[in-house]
Amino acid sequence: MTPSHSYGLGEKSNWISAVISAWMMVLLFLFTSSPGLAGEPEIKIAAIFSLTGAAVGSNAPSVQGVRTAVKILIEHLNAHTGVLFVNLNNDYSMVLSEQCKNYFETSGGLILNRLQYNGHVLPDTKKLKPDVVFIPGVVKSGIILREMARAGLTAIPLSGDGWEFNDFFKAGGAQLKRGYYCSHWFRQTSSALIHNYLTHRADKSDVWAGEVLAVDAVNLLAHAMTRSGTTTDRAKIKQSLSEVHGFEGITGTISFDKNGDPIKDVVLMEIRDGIPLFHSRFTPDQEAKSQ
Protein backbone atom coordinates (compact mmCIF):
# COMPACT_ATOMS: atom_id res chain seq x y z
CA MET A 1 0.00 0.00 0.00
CA THR A 2 1.37 3.42 -0.98
CA PRO A 3 -0.79 6.16 0.51
CA SER A 4 -0.04 9.60 -0.84
CA HIS A 5 -2.84 11.96 0.15
CA SER A 6 -1.40 15.09 1.76
CA TYR A 7 -3.52 17.11 4.14
CA GLY A 8 -2.50 20.78 3.99
CA LEU A 9 -2.27 22.68 7.26
CA GLY A 10 -4.81 25.15 5.94
CA GLU A 11 -7.56 22.60 5.36
CA LYS A 12 -10.48 22.94 7.75
CA SER A 13 -11.75 19.41 8.20
CA ASN A 14 -13.08 17.38 11.10
CA TRP A 15 -9.92 15.27 11.20
CA ILE A 16 -7.91 18.23 12.57
CA SER A 17 -9.57 18.14 15.99
CA ALA A 18 -9.22 14.36 16.02
CA VAL A 19 -5.50 14.61 15.30
CA ILE A 20 -5.00 17.12 18.12
CA SER A 21 -6.84 14.97 20.67
CA ALA A 22 -4.87 11.89 19.64
CA TRP A 23 -1.50 13.52 20.37
CA MET A 24 -2.08 12.78 24.05
CA MET A 25 -2.34 9.07 23.30
CA VAL A 26 0.08 8.47 20.45
CA LEU A 27 3.21 10.63 20.55
CA LEU A 28 4.64 11.21 17.11
CA PHE A 29 7.93 12.90 17.98
CA LEU A 30 9.66 15.18 15.48
CA PHE A 31 12.90 16.35 17.09
CA THR A 32 13.63 13.90 19.89
CA SER A 33 17.40 13.98 19.69
CA SER A 34 18.21 13.46 23.37
CA PRO A 35 19.64 9.97 24.00
CA GLY A 36 17.30 7.68 25.86
CA LEU A 37 14.24 9.89 25.51
CA ALA A 38 12.08 6.94 24.60
CA GLY A 39 12.95 5.37 27.93
CA GLU A 40 11.56 8.13 30.14
CA PRO A 41 8.84 6.74 32.46
CA GLU A 42 6.20 9.27 31.47
CA ILE A 43 6.64 8.39 27.81
CA LYS A 44 6.40 4.63 28.15
CA ILE A 45 2.60 4.83 28.22
CA ALA A 46 2.51 6.01 24.62
CA ALA A 47 3.58 4.66 21.28
CA ILE A 48 6.60 6.55 20.03
CA PHE A 49 7.11 6.91 16.31
CA SER A 50 9.71 9.39 15.14
CA LEU A 51 10.44 10.88 11.73
CA THR A 52 13.99 11.72 12.78
CA GLY A 53 14.83 8.76 15.04
CA ALA A 54 13.87 8.41 18.70
CA ALA A 55 17.43 9.27 19.67
CA VAL A 56 20.68 10.08 17.94
CA GLY A 57 21.53 6.42 17.70
CA SER A 58 23.21 4.43 14.98
CA ASN A 59 20.07 4.36 12.83
CA ALA A 60 19.03 8.02 13.16
CA PRO A 61 18.90 9.82 9.78
CA SER A 62 21.36 12.49 11.00
CA VAL A 63 23.90 9.74 11.75
CA GLN A 64 23.22 8.00 8.43
CA GLY A 65 23.89 11.31 6.68
CA VAL A 66 27.16 11.79 8.52
CA ARG A 67 28.22 8.24 7.63
CA THR A 68 27.72 8.93 3.94
CA ALA A 69 29.58 12.25 4.19
CA VAL A 70 32.48 10.52 5.96
CA LYS A 71 32.62 7.94 3.19
CA ILE A 72 32.82 10.70 0.58
CA LEU A 73 35.51 12.56 2.53
CA ILE A 74 37.70 9.48 2.92
CA GLU A 75 37.18 7.82 -0.47
CA HIS A 76 36.92 10.80 -2.79
CA LEU A 77 38.53 13.78 -1.02
CA ASN A 78 41.47 11.98 0.57
CA ALA A 79 40.50 13.15 4.07
CA HIS A 80 42.12 10.90 6.65
CA THR A 81 42.58 13.04 9.76
CA GLY A 82 39.92 14.87 11.73
CA VAL A 83 39.15 16.93 14.82
CA LEU A 84 35.88 16.85 16.78
CA PHE A 85 34.36 20.08 18.06
CA VAL A 86 31.97 19.22 20.90
CA ASN A 87 29.43 21.33 22.79
CA LEU A 88 29.37 19.67 26.23
CA ASN A 89 26.12 21.46 27.05
CA ASN A 90 24.28 19.79 24.20
CA ASP A 91 23.39 16.08 24.06
CA TYR A 92 22.92 16.20 20.28
CA SER A 93 26.45 17.52 19.82
CA MET A 94 28.03 15.02 22.18
CA VAL A 95 26.30 11.91 20.83
CA LEU A 96 26.65 12.81 17.16
CA SER A 97 30.33 13.64 17.71
CA GLU A 98 30.87 10.19 19.18
CA GLN A 99 29.11 8.59 16.20
CA CYS A 100 31.33 10.61 13.86
CA LYS A 101 34.43 9.45 15.70
CA ASN A 102 33.42 5.79 15.63
CA TYR A 103 32.56 5.72 11.95
CA PHE A 104 35.53 7.84 10.86
CA GLU A 105 38.00 5.62 12.68
CA THR A 106 36.42 2.34 11.57
CA SER A 107 36.64 3.67 8.01
CA GLY A 108 40.38 4.15 8.32
CA GLY A 109 40.51 7.77 9.50
CA LEU A 110 42.27 9.15 12.56
CA ILE A 111 40.72 11.57 15.08
CA LEU A 112 43.53 13.85 16.23
CA ASN A 113 41.68 15.48 19.12
CA ARG A 114 38.30 16.15 20.72
CA LEU A 115 37.94 19.84 21.54
CA GLN A 116 35.26 21.74 23.45
CA TYR A 117 33.50 24.80 22.05
CA ASN A 118 35.70 27.59 23.47
CA GLY A 119 38.28 30.15 22.52
CA HIS A 120 41.08 27.56 22.28
CA VAL A 121 39.42 25.52 19.53
CA LEU A 122 40.92 27.31 16.53
CA PRO A 123 44.56 27.71 17.69
CA ASP A 124 44.67 24.05 18.71
CA THR A 125 43.04 22.95 15.46
CA LYS A 126 45.40 25.02 13.34
CA LYS A 127 48.37 23.29 14.96
CA LEU A 128 46.93 19.83 14.23
CA LYS A 129 46.18 20.60 10.53
CA PRO A 130 43.29 18.11 10.15
CA ASP A 131 41.72 17.27 6.81
CA VAL A 132 38.20 17.53 8.25
CA VAL A 133 36.46 18.96 11.32
CA PHE A 134 33.19 17.60 12.75
CA ILE A 135 31.01 20.39 14.17
CA PRO A 136 27.51 19.21 15.21
CA GLY A 137 25.36 22.21 16.09
CA VAL A 138 23.57 25.24 14.67
CA VAL A 139 24.37 28.87 15.51
CA LYS A 140 27.54 28.17 17.51
CA SER A 141 28.94 26.04 14.71
CA GLY A 142 28.26 28.92 12.30
CA ILE A 143 30.31 31.23 14.51
CA ILE A 144 33.16 28.69 14.61
CA LEU A 145 33.10 28.41 10.81
CA ARG A 146 33.28 32.20 10.50
CA GLU A 147 36.35 32.26 12.72
CA MET A 148 37.85 29.33 10.83
CA ALA A 149 37.57 31.30 7.59
CA ARG A 150 39.26 34.31 9.20
CA ALA A 151 42.04 32.11 10.59
CA GLY A 152 42.71 30.55 7.19
CA LEU A 153 41.85 26.98 8.25
CA THR A 154 41.28 24.77 5.21
CA ALA A 155 39.82 21.66 6.90
CA ILE A 156 36.48 20.54 5.42
CA PRO A 157 33.63 20.92 7.97
CA LEU A 158 30.94 18.27 8.46
CA SER A 159 27.76 18.28 10.54
CA GLY A 160 24.44 16.53 11.08
CA ASP A 161 21.08 18.12 10.32
CA GLY A 162 21.59 21.49 12.04
CA TRP A 163 23.04 23.59 9.23
CA GLU A 164 20.00 24.29 7.09
CA PHE A 165 18.71 27.12 9.30
CA ASN A 166 19.03 30.77 8.25
CA ASP A 167 20.54 31.52 11.67
CA PHE A 168 23.44 29.21 10.88
CA PHE A 169 24.26 31.03 7.65
CA LYS A 170 23.85 34.44 9.30
CA ALA A 171 26.20 33.40 12.12
CA GLY A 172 28.99 32.44 9.73
CA GLY A 173 27.90 29.55 7.52
CA ALA A 174 27.66 31.92 4.56
CA GLN A 175 31.47 32.26 4.68
CA LEU A 176 32.02 28.53 4.32
CA LYS A 177 33.86 27.63 1.12
CA ARG A 178 33.02 23.94 1.29
CA GLY A 179 31.26 21.68 3.77
CA TYR A 180 28.70 18.90 4.15
CA TYR A 181 25.58 18.30 6.24
CA CYS A 182 22.50 16.12 6.03
CA SER A 183 18.84 17.06 5.84
CA HIS A 184 15.41 15.44 5.64
CA TRP A 185 14.36 17.11 2.40
CA PHE A 186 15.48 19.28 -0.50
CA ARG A 187 13.13 22.03 -1.65
CA GLN A 188 14.29 22.00 -5.29
CA THR A 189 13.30 18.36 -5.79
CA SER A 190 10.79 17.41 -8.48
CA SER A 191 8.35 16.02 -5.89
CA ALA A 192 4.78 17.10 -6.57
CA LEU A 193 4.04 17.11 -2.82
CA ILE A 194 6.84 19.60 -2.14
CA HIS A 195 5.76 21.75 -5.08
CA ASN A 196 2.14 21.78 -3.92
CA TYR A 197 3.11 22.62 -0.35
CA LEU A 198 5.40 25.49 -1.32
CA THR A 199 2.72 26.86 -3.64
CA HIS A 200 0.59 27.65 -0.59
CA ARG A 201 3.42 29.23 1.43
CA ALA A 202 3.67 33.01 1.32
CA ASP A 203 7.35 33.06 2.30
CA LYS A 204 8.90 30.11 0.49
CA SER A 205 12.44 31.06 1.57
CA ASP A 206 11.73 30.39 5.23
CA VAL A 207 10.55 26.77 4.95
CA TRP A 208 12.85 24.35 6.79
CA ALA A 209 12.89 20.64 7.56
CA GLY A 210 11.14 20.94 10.93
CA GLU A 211 8.11 22.47 9.28
CA VAL A 212 7.69 19.85 6.58
CA LEU A 213 8.41 17.08 9.09
CA ALA A 214 5.55 18.47 11.19
CA VAL A 215 3.23 18.35 8.19
CA ASP A 216 4.27 14.77 7.45
CA ALA A 217 3.72 13.83 11.11
CA VAL A 218 0.18 15.22 11.14
CA ASN A 219 -0.62 13.55 7.83
CA LEU A 220 0.80 10.23 9.06
CA LEU A 221 -1.27 10.37 12.22
CA ALA A 222 -4.41 11.27 10.29
CA HIS A 223 -3.69 8.38 7.91
CA ALA A 224 -3.18 5.95 10.80
CA MET A 225 -6.45 6.99 12.44
CA THR A 226 -8.31 6.63 9.15
CA ARG A 227 -6.93 3.12 8.69
CA SER A 228 -7.66 2.14 12.30
CA GLY A 229 -11.19 3.56 12.19
CA THR A 230 -10.78 5.36 15.52
CA THR A 231 -9.51 8.62 16.99
CA THR A 232 -9.62 7.49 20.63
CA ASP A 233 -8.33 3.90 20.83
CA ARG A 234 -4.60 4.38 21.29
CA ALA A 235 -3.81 0.66 20.93
CA LYS A 236 -5.41 0.54 17.49
CA ILE A 237 -3.75 3.78 16.41
CA LYS A 238 -0.39 2.47 17.62
CA GLN A 239 -0.89 -0.73 15.66
CA SER A 240 -1.88 1.24 12.57
CA LEU A 241 1.24 3.41 12.82
CA SER A 242 3.45 0.34 13.23
CA GLU A 243 2.06 -0.97 9.93
CA VAL A 244 2.80 2.20 7.95
CA HIS A 245 4.73 1.29 4.83
CA GLY A 246 5.44 3.42 1.80
CA PHE A 247 3.67 6.57 3.00
CA GLU A 248 4.37 9.35 0.52
CA GLY A 249 5.20 12.50 2.48
CA ILE A 250 6.83 15.82 1.72
CA THR A 251 10.13 14.50 3.08
CA GLY A 252 9.92 11.32 1.00
CA THR A 253 8.58 7.79 1.28
CA ILE A 254 8.18 6.79 4.93
CA SER A 255 7.95 3.43 6.69
CA PHE A 256 8.64 2.48 10.33
CA ASP A 257 10.77 -0.33 11.69
CA LYS A 258 9.90 -2.40 14.77
CA ASN A 259 11.42 0.25 17.06
CA GLY A 260 9.32 3.07 15.63
CA ASP A 261 12.31 4.59 13.83
CA PRO A 262 11.84 5.80 10.25
CA ILE A 263 12.98 4.00 7.14
CA LYS A 264 13.28 6.91 4.75
CA ASP A 265 15.68 8.69 2.46
CA VAL A 266 18.26 11.10 3.84
CA VAL A 267 19.57 14.02 1.80
CA LEU A 268 23.25 14.93 1.81
CA MET A 269 23.85 18.63 1.16
CA GLU A 270 27.08 20.30 0.11
CA ILE A 271 27.81 23.95 0.89
CA ARG A 272 29.84 25.72 -1.79
CA ASP A 273 30.85 29.35 -1.26
CA GLY A 274 28.16 29.77 1.37
CA ILE A 275 25.37 28.29 -0.77
CA PRO A 276 23.69 24.95 0.14
CA LEU A 277 23.49 22.60 -2.85
CA PHE A 278 22.00 19.16 -3.30
CA HIS A 279 24.68 16.45 -3.34
CA SER A 280 22.88 13.11 -3.14
CA ARG A 281 19.89 11.29 -1.75
CA PHE A 282 20.15 7.85 -0.23
CA THR A 283 18.32 5.26 1.80
CA PRO A 284 20.28 3.93 4.80
CA ASP A 285 22.35 0.84 3.95
CA GLN A 286 21.94 1.53 0.23
CA GLU A 287 24.20 3.32 -2.20
CA ALA A 288 23.77 7.08 -2.49
CA LYS A 289 22.00 8.29 -5.59
CA SER A 290 22.24 11.70 -7.20
CA GLN A 291 19.03 13.42 -8.17
PDB file of N, CA and C in Angstrom, residues 184-237:
ATOM      1  N   HIS A 184      16.529  16.367   5.832  1.00  0.00           N
ATOM      2  CA  HIS A 184      15.411  15.442   5.644  1.00  0.00           C
ATOM      3  C   HIS A 184      14.657  15.712   4.347  1.00  0.00           C
ATOM      4  N   TRP A 185      15.046  16.784   3.644  1.00  0.00           N
ATOM      5  CA  TRP A 185      14.365  17.112   2.395  1.00  0.00           C
ATOM      6  C   TRP A 185      15.220  18.086   1.594  1.00  0.00           C
ATOM      7  N   PHE A 186      14.809  18.316   0.355  1.00  0.00           N
ATOM      8  CA  PHE A 186      15.481  19.282  -0.500  1.00  0.00           C
ATOM      9  C   PHE A 186      14.398  20.004  -1.292  1.00  0.00           C
ATOM     10  N   ARG A 187      14.276  21.297  -1.099  1.00  0.00           N
ATOM     11  CA  ARG A 187      13.132  22.028  -1.653  1.00  0.00           C
ATOM     12  C   ARG A 187      13.101  22.051  -3.178  1.00  0.00           C
ATOM     13  N   GLN A 188      14.264  21.940  -3.834  1.00  0.00           N
ATOM     14  CA  GLN A 188      14.286  21.998  -5.293  1.00  0.00           C
ATOM     15  C   GLN A 188      14.036  20.647  -5.962  1.00  0.00           C
ATOM     16  N   THR A 189      13.571  19.667  -5.196  1.00  0.00           N
ATOM     17  CA  THR A 189      13.299  18.364  -5.791  1.00  0.00           C
ATOM     18  C   THR A 189      12.094  18.448  -6.722  1.00  0.00           C
ATOM     19  N   SER A 190      11.912  17.428  -7.538  1.00  0.00           N
ATOM     20  CA  SER A 190      10.794  17.413  -8.483  1.00  0.00           C
ATOM     21  C   SER A 190       9.511  16.868  -7.866  1.00  0.00           C
ATOM     22  N   SER A 191       9.523  16.582  -6.567  1.00  0.00           N
ATOM     23  CA  SER A 191       8.353  16.017  -5.892  1.00  0.00           C
ATOM     24  C   SER A 191       7.134  16.924  -6.015  1.00  0.00           C
ATOM     25  N   ALA A 192       6.022  16.340  -6.442  1.00  0.00           N
ATOM     26  CA  ALA A 192       4.776  17.099  -6.574  1.00  0.00           C
ATOM     27  C   ALA A 192       4.271  17.553  -5.211  1.00  0.00           C
ATOM     28  N   LEU A 193       4.492  16.742  -4.158  1.00  0.00           N
ATOM     29  CA  LEU A 193       4.039  17.108  -2.821  1.00  0.00           C
ATOM     30  C   LEU A 193       4.779  18.353  -2.314  1.00  0.00           C
ATOM     31  N   ILE A 194       6.081  18.416  -2.558  1.00  0.00           N
ATOM     32  CA  ILE A 194       6.843  19.597  -2.143  1.00  0.00           C
ATOM     33  C   ILE A 194       6.375  20.811  -2.931  1.00  0.00           C
ATOM     34  N   HIS A 195       6.203  20.643  -4.224  1.00  0.00           N
ATOM     35  CA  HIS A 195       5.757  21.749  -5.078  1.00  0.00           C
ATOM     36  C   HIS A 195       4.399  22.273  -4.617  1.00  0.00           C
ATOM     37  N   ASN A 196       3.483  21.364  -4.337  1.00  0.00           N
ATOM     38  CA  ASN A 196       2.143  21.778  -3.915  1.00  0.00           C
ATOM     39  C   ASN A 196       2.183  22.482  -2.567  1.00  0.00           C
ATOM     40  N   TYR A 197       3.024  21.995  -1.667  1.00  0.00           N
ATOM     41  CA  TYR A 197       3.105  22.622  -0.354  1.00  0.00           C
ATOM     42  C   TYR A 197       3.681  24.028  -0.448  1.00  0.00           C
ATOM     43  N   LEU A 198       4.766  24.185  -1.194  1.00  0.00           N
ATOM     44  CA  LEU A 198       5.404  25.485  -1.324  1.00  0.00           C
ATOM     45  C   LEU A 198       4.507  26.489  -2.043  1.00  0.00           C
ATOM     46  N   THR A 199       3.645  25.982  -2.912  1.00  0.00           N
ATOM     47  CA  THR A 199       2.725  26.859  -3.635  1.00  0.00           C
ATOM     48  C   THR A 199       1.832  27.634  -2.680  1.00  0.00           C
ATOM     49  N   HIS A 200       1.498  27.025  -1.551  1.00  0.00           N
ATOM     50  CA  HIS A 200       0.590  27.645  -0.594  1.00  0.00           C
ATOM     51  C   HIS A 200       1.326  28.378   0.528  1.00  0.00           C
ATOM     52  N   ARG A 201       2.636  28.499   0.412  1.00  0.00           N
ATOM     53  CA  ARG A 201       3.419  29.228   1.426  1.00  0.00           C
ATOM     54  C   ARG A 201       3.753  30.618   0.925  1.00  0.00           C
ATOM     55  N   ALA A 202       3.412  31.629   1.722  1.00  0.00           N
ATOM     56  CA  ALA A 202       3.666  33.012   1.323  1.00  0.00           C
ATOM     57  C   ALA A 202       5.168  33.285   1.240  1.00  0.00           C
ATOM     58  N   ASP A 203       5.907  32.863   2.280  1.00  0.00           N
ATOM     59  CA  ASP A 203       7.352  33.055   2.298  1.00  0.00           C
ATOM     60  C   ASP A 203       8.037  31.719   2.075  1.00  0.00           C
ATOM     61  N   LYS A 204       8.323  31.414   0.838  1.00  0.00           N
ATOM     62  CA  LYS A 204       8.903  30.112   0.492  1.00  0.00           C
ATOM     63  C   LYS A 204      10.361  29.988   0.928  1.00  0.00           C
ATOM     64  N   SER A 205      11.026  31.102   1.203  1.00  0.00           N
ATOM     65  CA  SER A 205      12.437  31.065   1.567  1.00  0.00           C
ATOM     66  C   SER A 205      12.645  30.654   3.014  1.00  0.00           C
ATOM     67  N   ASP A 206      11.587  30.669   3.817  1.00  0.00           N
ATOM     68  CA  ASP A 206      11.726  30.391   5.235  1.00  0.00           C
ATOM     69  C   ASP A 206      11.131  29.032   5.622  1.00  0.00           C
ATOM     70  N   VAL A 207      11.050  28.120   4.674  1.00  0.00           N
ATOM     71  CA  VAL A 207      10.555  26.773   4.954  1.00  0.00           C
ATOM     72  C   VAL A 207      11.749  25.880   5.262  1.00  0.00           C
ATOM     73  N   TRP A 208      11.741  25.217   6.412  1.00  0.00           N
ATOM     74  CA  TRP A 208      12.849  24.355   6.786  1.00  0.00           C
ATOM     75  C   TRP A 208      12.344  22.963   7.134  1.00  0.00           C
ATOM     76  N   ALA A 209      13.249  22.053   7.399  1.00  0.00           N
ATOM     77  CA  ALA A 209      12.887  20.640   7.560  1.00  0.00           C
ATOM     78  C   ALA A 209      11.895  20.409   8.687  1.00  0.00           C
ATOM     79  N   GLY A 210      12.051  21.132   9.806  1.00  0.00           N
ATOM     80  CA  GLY A 210      11.144  20.937  10.931  1.00  0.00           C
ATOM     81  C   GLY A 210       9.695  21.182  10.563  1.00  0.00           C
ATOM     82  N   GLU A 211       9.469  22.150   9.699  1.00  0.00           N
ATOM     83  CA  GLU A 211       8.108  22.471   9.279  1.00  0.00           C
ATOM     84  C   GLU A 211       7.507  21.350   8.439  1.00  0.00           C
ATOM     85  N   VAL A 212       8.245  20.885   7.443  1.00  0.00           N
ATOM     86  CA  VAL A 212       7.691  19.846   6.580  1.00  0.00           C
ATOM     87  C   VAL A 212       7.620  18.503   7.299  1.00  0.00           C
ATOM     88  N   LEU A 213       8.523  18.272   8.273  1.00  0.00           N
ATOM     89  CA  LEU A 213       8.414  17.077   9.095  1.00  0.00           C
ATOM     90  C   LEU A 213       7.134  17.117   9.926  1.00  0.00           C
ATOM     91  N   ALA A 214       6.781  18.320  10.415  1.00  0.00           N
ATOM     92  CA  ALA A 214       5.548  18.468  11.193  1.00  0.00           C
ATOM     93  C   ALA A 214       4.328  18.160  10.337  1.00  0.00           C
ATOM     94  N   VAL A 215       4.337  18.626   9.096  1.00  0.00           N
ATOM     95  CA  VAL A 215       3.228  18.349   8.189  1.00  0.00           C
ATOM     96  C   VAL A 215       3.128  16.846   7.924  1.00  0.00           C
ATOM     97  N   ASP A 216       4.278  16.219   7.675  1.00  0.00           N
ATOM     98  CA  ASP A 216       4.274  14.768   7.447  1.00  0.00           C
ATOM     99  C   ASP A 216       3.769  14.021   8.680  1.00  0.00           C
ATOM    100  N   ALA A 217       4.141  14.500   9.874  1.00  0.00           N
ATOM    101  CA  ALA A 217       3.720  13.833  11.107  1.00  0.00           C
ATOM    102  C   ALA A 217       2.204  13.889  11.270  1.00  0.00           C
ATOM    103  N   VAL A 218       1.639  15.065  11.033  1.00  0.00           N
ATOM    104  CA  VAL A 218       0.182  15.218  11.145  1.00  0.00           C
ATOM    105  C   VAL A 218      -0.518  14.352  10.105  1.00  0.00           C
ATOM    106  N   ASN A 219      -0.017  14.361   8.888  1.00  0.00           N
ATOM    107  CA  ASN A 219      -0.619  13.549   7.832  1.00  0.00           C
ATOM    108  C   ASN A 219      -0.519  12.053   8.137  1.00  0.00           C
ATOM    109  N   LEU A 220       0.625  11.639   8.683  1.00  0.00           N
ATOM    110  CA  LEU A 220       0.800  10.235   9.057  1.00  0.00           C
ATOM    111  C   LEU A 220      -0.190   9.825  10.142  1.00  0.00           C
ATOM    112  N   LEU A 221      -0.352  10.690  11.126  1.00  0.00           N
ATOM    113  CA  LEU A 221      -1.265  10.373  12.217  1.00  0.00           C
ATOM    114  C   LEU A 221      -2.700  10.324  11.723  1.00  0.00           C
ATOM    115  N   ALA A 222      -3.063  11.274  10.857  1.00  0.00           N
ATOM    116  CA  ALA A 222      -4.407  11.265  10.285  1.00  0.00           C
ATOM    117  C   ALA A 222      -4.629  10.001   9.458  1.00  0.00           C
ATOM    118  N   HIS A 223      -3.612   9.604   8.719  1.00  0.00           N
ATOM    119  CA  HIS A 223      -3.685   8.384   7.910  1.00  0.00           C
ATOM    120  C   HIS A 223      -3.861   7.144   8.790  1.00  0.00           C
ATOM    121  N   ALA A 224      -3.098   7.099   9.897  1.00  0.00           N
ATOM    122  CA  ALA A 224      -3.180   5.951  10.803  1.00  0.00           C
ATOM    123  C   ALA A 224      -4.561   5.868  11.453  1.00  0.00           C
ATOM    124  N   MET A 225      -5.121   7.002  11.825  1.00  0.00           N
ATOM    125  CA  MET A 225      -6.452   6.988  12.438  1.00  0.00           C
ATOM    126  C   MET A 225      -7.529   6.595  11.429  1.00  0.00           C
ATOM    127  N   THR A 226      -7.353   7.026  10.196  1.00  0.00           N
ATOM    128  CA  THR A 226      -8.312   6.632   9.153  1.00  0.00           C
ATOM    129  C   THR A 226      -8.281   5.125   8.944  1.00  0.00           C
ATOM    130  N   ARG A 227      -7.073   4.568   8.893  1.00  0.00           N
ATOM    131  CA  ARG A 227      -6.927   3.125   8.685  1.00  0.00           C
ATOM    132  C   ARG A 227      -7.443   2.320   9.878  1.00  0.00           C
ATOM    133  N   SER A 228      -7.238   2.871  11.101  1.00  0.00           N
ATOM    134  CA  SER A 228      -7.657   2.137  12.297  1.00  0.00           C
ATOM    135  C   SER A 228      -9.141   2.310  12.590  1.00  0.00           C
ATOM    136  N   GLY A 229      -9.761   3.332  11.984  1.00  0.00           N
ATOM    137  CA  GLY A 229     -11.187   3.562  12.190  1.00  0.00           C
ATOM    138  C   GLY A 229     -11.522   4.161  13.539  1.00  0.00           C
ATOM    139  N   THR A 230     -10.525   4.782  14.200  1.00  0.00           N
ATOM    140  CA  THR A 230     -10.777   5.365  15.517  1.00  0.00           C
ATOM    141  C   THR A 230      -9.866   6.556  15.755  1.00  0.00           C
ATOM    142  N   THR A 231     -10.342   7.489  16.583  1.00  0.00           N
ATOM    143  CA  THR A 231      -9.510   8.617  16.989  1.00  0.00           C
ATOM    144  C   THR A 231      -9.249   8.582  18.492  1.00  0.00           C
ATOM    145  N   THR A 232      -9.735   7.548  19.166  1.00  0.00           N
ATOM    146  CA  THR A 232      -9.623   7.492  20.627  1.00  0.00           C
ATOM    147  C   THR A 232      -8.954   6.227  21.163  1.00  0.00           C
ATOM    148  N   ASP A 233      -8.925   5.168  20.375  1.00  0.00           N
ATOM    149  CA  ASP A 233      -8.334   3.904  20.827  1.00  0.00           C
ATOM    150  C   ASP A 233      -6.842   3.902  20.519  1.00  0.00           C
ATOM    151  N   ARG A 234      -6.024   4.217  21.540  1.00  0.00           N
ATOM    152  CA  ARG A 234      -4.597   4.377  21.289  1.00  0.00           C
ATOM    153  C   ARG A 234      -3.928   3.082  20.858  1.00  0.00           C
ATOM    154  N   ALA A 235      -4.410   1.941  21.314  1.00  0.00           N
ATOM    155  CA  ALA A 235      -3.807   0.662  20.928  1.00  0.00           C
ATOM    156  C   ALA A 235      -3.972   0.429  19.425  1.00  0.00           C
ATOM    157  N   LYS A 236      -5.166   0.734  18.918  1.00  0.00           N
ATOM    158  CA  LYS A 236      -5.412   0.541  17.486  1.00  0.00           C
ATOM    159  C   LYS A 236      -4.615   1.539  16.646  1.00  0.00           C
ATOM    160  N   ILE A 237      -4.513   2.772  17.151  1.00  0.00           N
ATOM    161  CA  ILE A 237      -3.749   3.779  16.412  1.00  0.00           C
ATOM    162  C   ILE A 237      -2.269   3.405  16.399  1.00  0.00           C
TER     163      ILE A 237
END
